[in-house]
Short mmCIF file of N, CA and C in Angstrom, two decimals:
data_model
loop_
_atom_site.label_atom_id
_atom_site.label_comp_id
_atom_site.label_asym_id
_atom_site.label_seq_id
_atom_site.Cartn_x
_atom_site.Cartn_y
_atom_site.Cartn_z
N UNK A 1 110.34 98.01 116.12
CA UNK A 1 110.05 96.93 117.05
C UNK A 1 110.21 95.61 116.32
N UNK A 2 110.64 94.60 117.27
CA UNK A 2 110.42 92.92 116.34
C UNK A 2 109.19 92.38 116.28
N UNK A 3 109.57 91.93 114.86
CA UNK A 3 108.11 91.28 114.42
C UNK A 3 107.06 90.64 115.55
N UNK A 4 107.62 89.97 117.07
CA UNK A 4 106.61 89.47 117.62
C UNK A 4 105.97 90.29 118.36
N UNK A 5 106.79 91.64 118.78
CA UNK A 5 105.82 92.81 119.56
C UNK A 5 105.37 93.29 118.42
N UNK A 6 105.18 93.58 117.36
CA UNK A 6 104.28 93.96 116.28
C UNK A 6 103.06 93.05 116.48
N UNK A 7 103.55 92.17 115.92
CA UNK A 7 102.08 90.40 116.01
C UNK A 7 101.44 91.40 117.04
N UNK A 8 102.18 90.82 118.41
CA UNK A 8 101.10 91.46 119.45
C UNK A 8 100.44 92.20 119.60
N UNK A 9 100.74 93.31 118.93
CA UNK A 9 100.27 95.06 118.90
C UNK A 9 98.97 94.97 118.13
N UNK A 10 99.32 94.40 117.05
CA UNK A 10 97.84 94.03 115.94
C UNK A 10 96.94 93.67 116.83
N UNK A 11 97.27 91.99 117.38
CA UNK A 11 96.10 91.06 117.85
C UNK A 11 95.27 92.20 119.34
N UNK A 12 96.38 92.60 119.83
CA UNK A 12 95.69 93.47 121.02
C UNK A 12 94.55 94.55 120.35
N UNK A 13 95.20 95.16 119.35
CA UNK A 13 94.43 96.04 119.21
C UNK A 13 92.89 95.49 118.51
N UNK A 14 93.09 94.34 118.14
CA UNK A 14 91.57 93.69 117.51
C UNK A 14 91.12 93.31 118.88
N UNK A 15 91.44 92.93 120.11
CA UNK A 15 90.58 92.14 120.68
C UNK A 15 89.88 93.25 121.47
N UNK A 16 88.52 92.95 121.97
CA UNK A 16 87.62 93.89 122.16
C UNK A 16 87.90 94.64 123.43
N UNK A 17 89.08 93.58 124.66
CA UNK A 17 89.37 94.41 125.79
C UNK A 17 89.75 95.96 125.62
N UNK A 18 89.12 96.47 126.73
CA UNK A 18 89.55 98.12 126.75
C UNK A 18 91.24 98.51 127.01
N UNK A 19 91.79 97.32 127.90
CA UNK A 19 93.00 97.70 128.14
C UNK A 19 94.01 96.88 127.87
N UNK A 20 95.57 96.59 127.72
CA UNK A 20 96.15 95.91 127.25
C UNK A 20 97.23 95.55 128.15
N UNK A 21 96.50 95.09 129.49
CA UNK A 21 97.33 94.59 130.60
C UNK A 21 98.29 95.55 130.87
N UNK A 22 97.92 97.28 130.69
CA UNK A 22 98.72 97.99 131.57
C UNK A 22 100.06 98.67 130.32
N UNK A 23 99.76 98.63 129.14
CA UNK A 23 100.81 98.60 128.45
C UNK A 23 99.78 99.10 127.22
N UNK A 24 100.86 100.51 126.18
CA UNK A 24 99.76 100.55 125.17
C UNK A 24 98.65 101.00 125.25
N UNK A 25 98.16 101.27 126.39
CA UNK A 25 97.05 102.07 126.33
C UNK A 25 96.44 103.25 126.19
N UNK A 26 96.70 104.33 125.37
CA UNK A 26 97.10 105.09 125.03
C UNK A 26 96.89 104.64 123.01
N UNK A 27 97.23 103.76 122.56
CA UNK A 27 97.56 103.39 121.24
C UNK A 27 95.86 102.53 120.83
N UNK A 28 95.38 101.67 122.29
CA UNK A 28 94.05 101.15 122.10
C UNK A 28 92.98 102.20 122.54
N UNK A 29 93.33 102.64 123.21
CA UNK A 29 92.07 104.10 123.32
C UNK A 29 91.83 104.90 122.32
N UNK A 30 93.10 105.55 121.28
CA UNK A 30 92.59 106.03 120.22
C UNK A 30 92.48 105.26 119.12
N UNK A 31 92.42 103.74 119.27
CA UNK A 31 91.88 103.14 118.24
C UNK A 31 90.69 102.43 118.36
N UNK A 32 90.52 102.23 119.60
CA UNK A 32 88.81 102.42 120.00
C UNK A 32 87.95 103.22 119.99
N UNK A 33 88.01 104.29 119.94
CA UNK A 33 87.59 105.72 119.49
C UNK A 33 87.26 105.66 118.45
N UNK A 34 88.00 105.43 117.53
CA UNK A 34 87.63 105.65 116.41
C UNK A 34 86.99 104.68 115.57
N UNK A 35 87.10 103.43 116.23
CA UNK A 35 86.31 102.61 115.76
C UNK A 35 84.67 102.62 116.32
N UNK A 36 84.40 103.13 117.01
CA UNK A 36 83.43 103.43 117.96
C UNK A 36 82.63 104.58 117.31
N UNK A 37 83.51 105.39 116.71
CA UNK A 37 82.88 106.57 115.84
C UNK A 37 82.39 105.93 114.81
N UNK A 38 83.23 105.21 113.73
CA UNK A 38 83.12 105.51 112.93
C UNK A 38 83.07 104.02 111.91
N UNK A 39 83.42 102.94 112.67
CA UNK A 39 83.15 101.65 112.38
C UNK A 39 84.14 100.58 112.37
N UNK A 40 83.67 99.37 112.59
CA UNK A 40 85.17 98.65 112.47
C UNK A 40 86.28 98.39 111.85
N UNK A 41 86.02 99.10 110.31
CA UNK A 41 86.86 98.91 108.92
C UNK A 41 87.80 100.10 109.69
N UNK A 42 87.48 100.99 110.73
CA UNK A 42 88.54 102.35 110.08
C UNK A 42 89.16 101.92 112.19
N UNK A 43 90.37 102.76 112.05
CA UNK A 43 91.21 102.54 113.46
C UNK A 43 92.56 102.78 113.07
N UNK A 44 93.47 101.88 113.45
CA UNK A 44 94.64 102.40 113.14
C UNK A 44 95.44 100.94 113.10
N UNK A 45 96.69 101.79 112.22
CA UNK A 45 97.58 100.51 111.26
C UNK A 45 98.76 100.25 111.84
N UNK A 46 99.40 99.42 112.27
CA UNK A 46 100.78 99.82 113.14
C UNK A 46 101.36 99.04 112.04
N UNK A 47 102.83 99.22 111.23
CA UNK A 47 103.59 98.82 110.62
C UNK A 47 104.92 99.26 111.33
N UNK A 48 106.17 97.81 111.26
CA UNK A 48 107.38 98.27 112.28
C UNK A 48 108.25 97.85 111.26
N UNK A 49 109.70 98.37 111.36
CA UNK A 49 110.69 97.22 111.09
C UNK A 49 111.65 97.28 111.78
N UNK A 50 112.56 96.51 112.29
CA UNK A 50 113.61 96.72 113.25
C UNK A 50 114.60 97.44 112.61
N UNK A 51 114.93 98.41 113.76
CA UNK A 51 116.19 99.50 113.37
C UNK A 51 115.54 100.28 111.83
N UNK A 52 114.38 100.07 111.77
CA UNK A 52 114.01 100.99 110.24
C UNK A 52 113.03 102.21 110.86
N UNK A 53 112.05 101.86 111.97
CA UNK A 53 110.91 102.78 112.21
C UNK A 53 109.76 101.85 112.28
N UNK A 54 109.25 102.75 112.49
CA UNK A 54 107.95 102.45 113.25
C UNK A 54 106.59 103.33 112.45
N UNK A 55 105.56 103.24 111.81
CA UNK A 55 104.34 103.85 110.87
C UNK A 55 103.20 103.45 111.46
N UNK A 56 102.50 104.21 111.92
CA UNK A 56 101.29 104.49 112.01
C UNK A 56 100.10 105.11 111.39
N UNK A 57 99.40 104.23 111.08
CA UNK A 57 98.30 105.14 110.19
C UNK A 57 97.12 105.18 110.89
N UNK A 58 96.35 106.05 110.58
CA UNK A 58 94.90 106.68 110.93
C UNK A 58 94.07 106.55 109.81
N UNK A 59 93.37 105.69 109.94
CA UNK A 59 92.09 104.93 108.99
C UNK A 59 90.95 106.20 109.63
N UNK A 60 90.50 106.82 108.57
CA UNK A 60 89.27 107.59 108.70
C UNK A 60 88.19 107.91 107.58
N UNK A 61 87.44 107.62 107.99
CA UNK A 61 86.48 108.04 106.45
C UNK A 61 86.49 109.24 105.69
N UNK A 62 86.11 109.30 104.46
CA UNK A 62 86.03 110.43 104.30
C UNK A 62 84.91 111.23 104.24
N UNK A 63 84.42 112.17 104.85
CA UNK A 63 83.06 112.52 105.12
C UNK A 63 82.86 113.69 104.25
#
């Protein structure tokens, strides 16, 4: 994805709304989840680069 739907993807996923105007939701539900479990440090990482891929990480504690 380009850097400004990335930007966006981050800031959405910090802001506290449940939904993301219909889009993505799916990507903020399981990162509300888990922040909800387990605290605000842990959720998930979206890293993009165009024409390279797309990385997602899963921040979880270790228990």
């Amino acid at each position: 994805m380009d850097d400004q739907t990335l930007l966006t993807l981050q800031k959405r996923l910090l802001e506290d709304e449940h939904t993301l105007g219909g889009k993505n939701i799916g990507i903020k539900n399981v990162h509300d989840r888990i922040r909800l479990h387990f605290g605000a440090k842990y959720g998930l990482q979206v890293e993009s680069k165009l024409g390279e891929g797309t990385a997602v990480t899963i921040c979880l504690p270790i228990v």
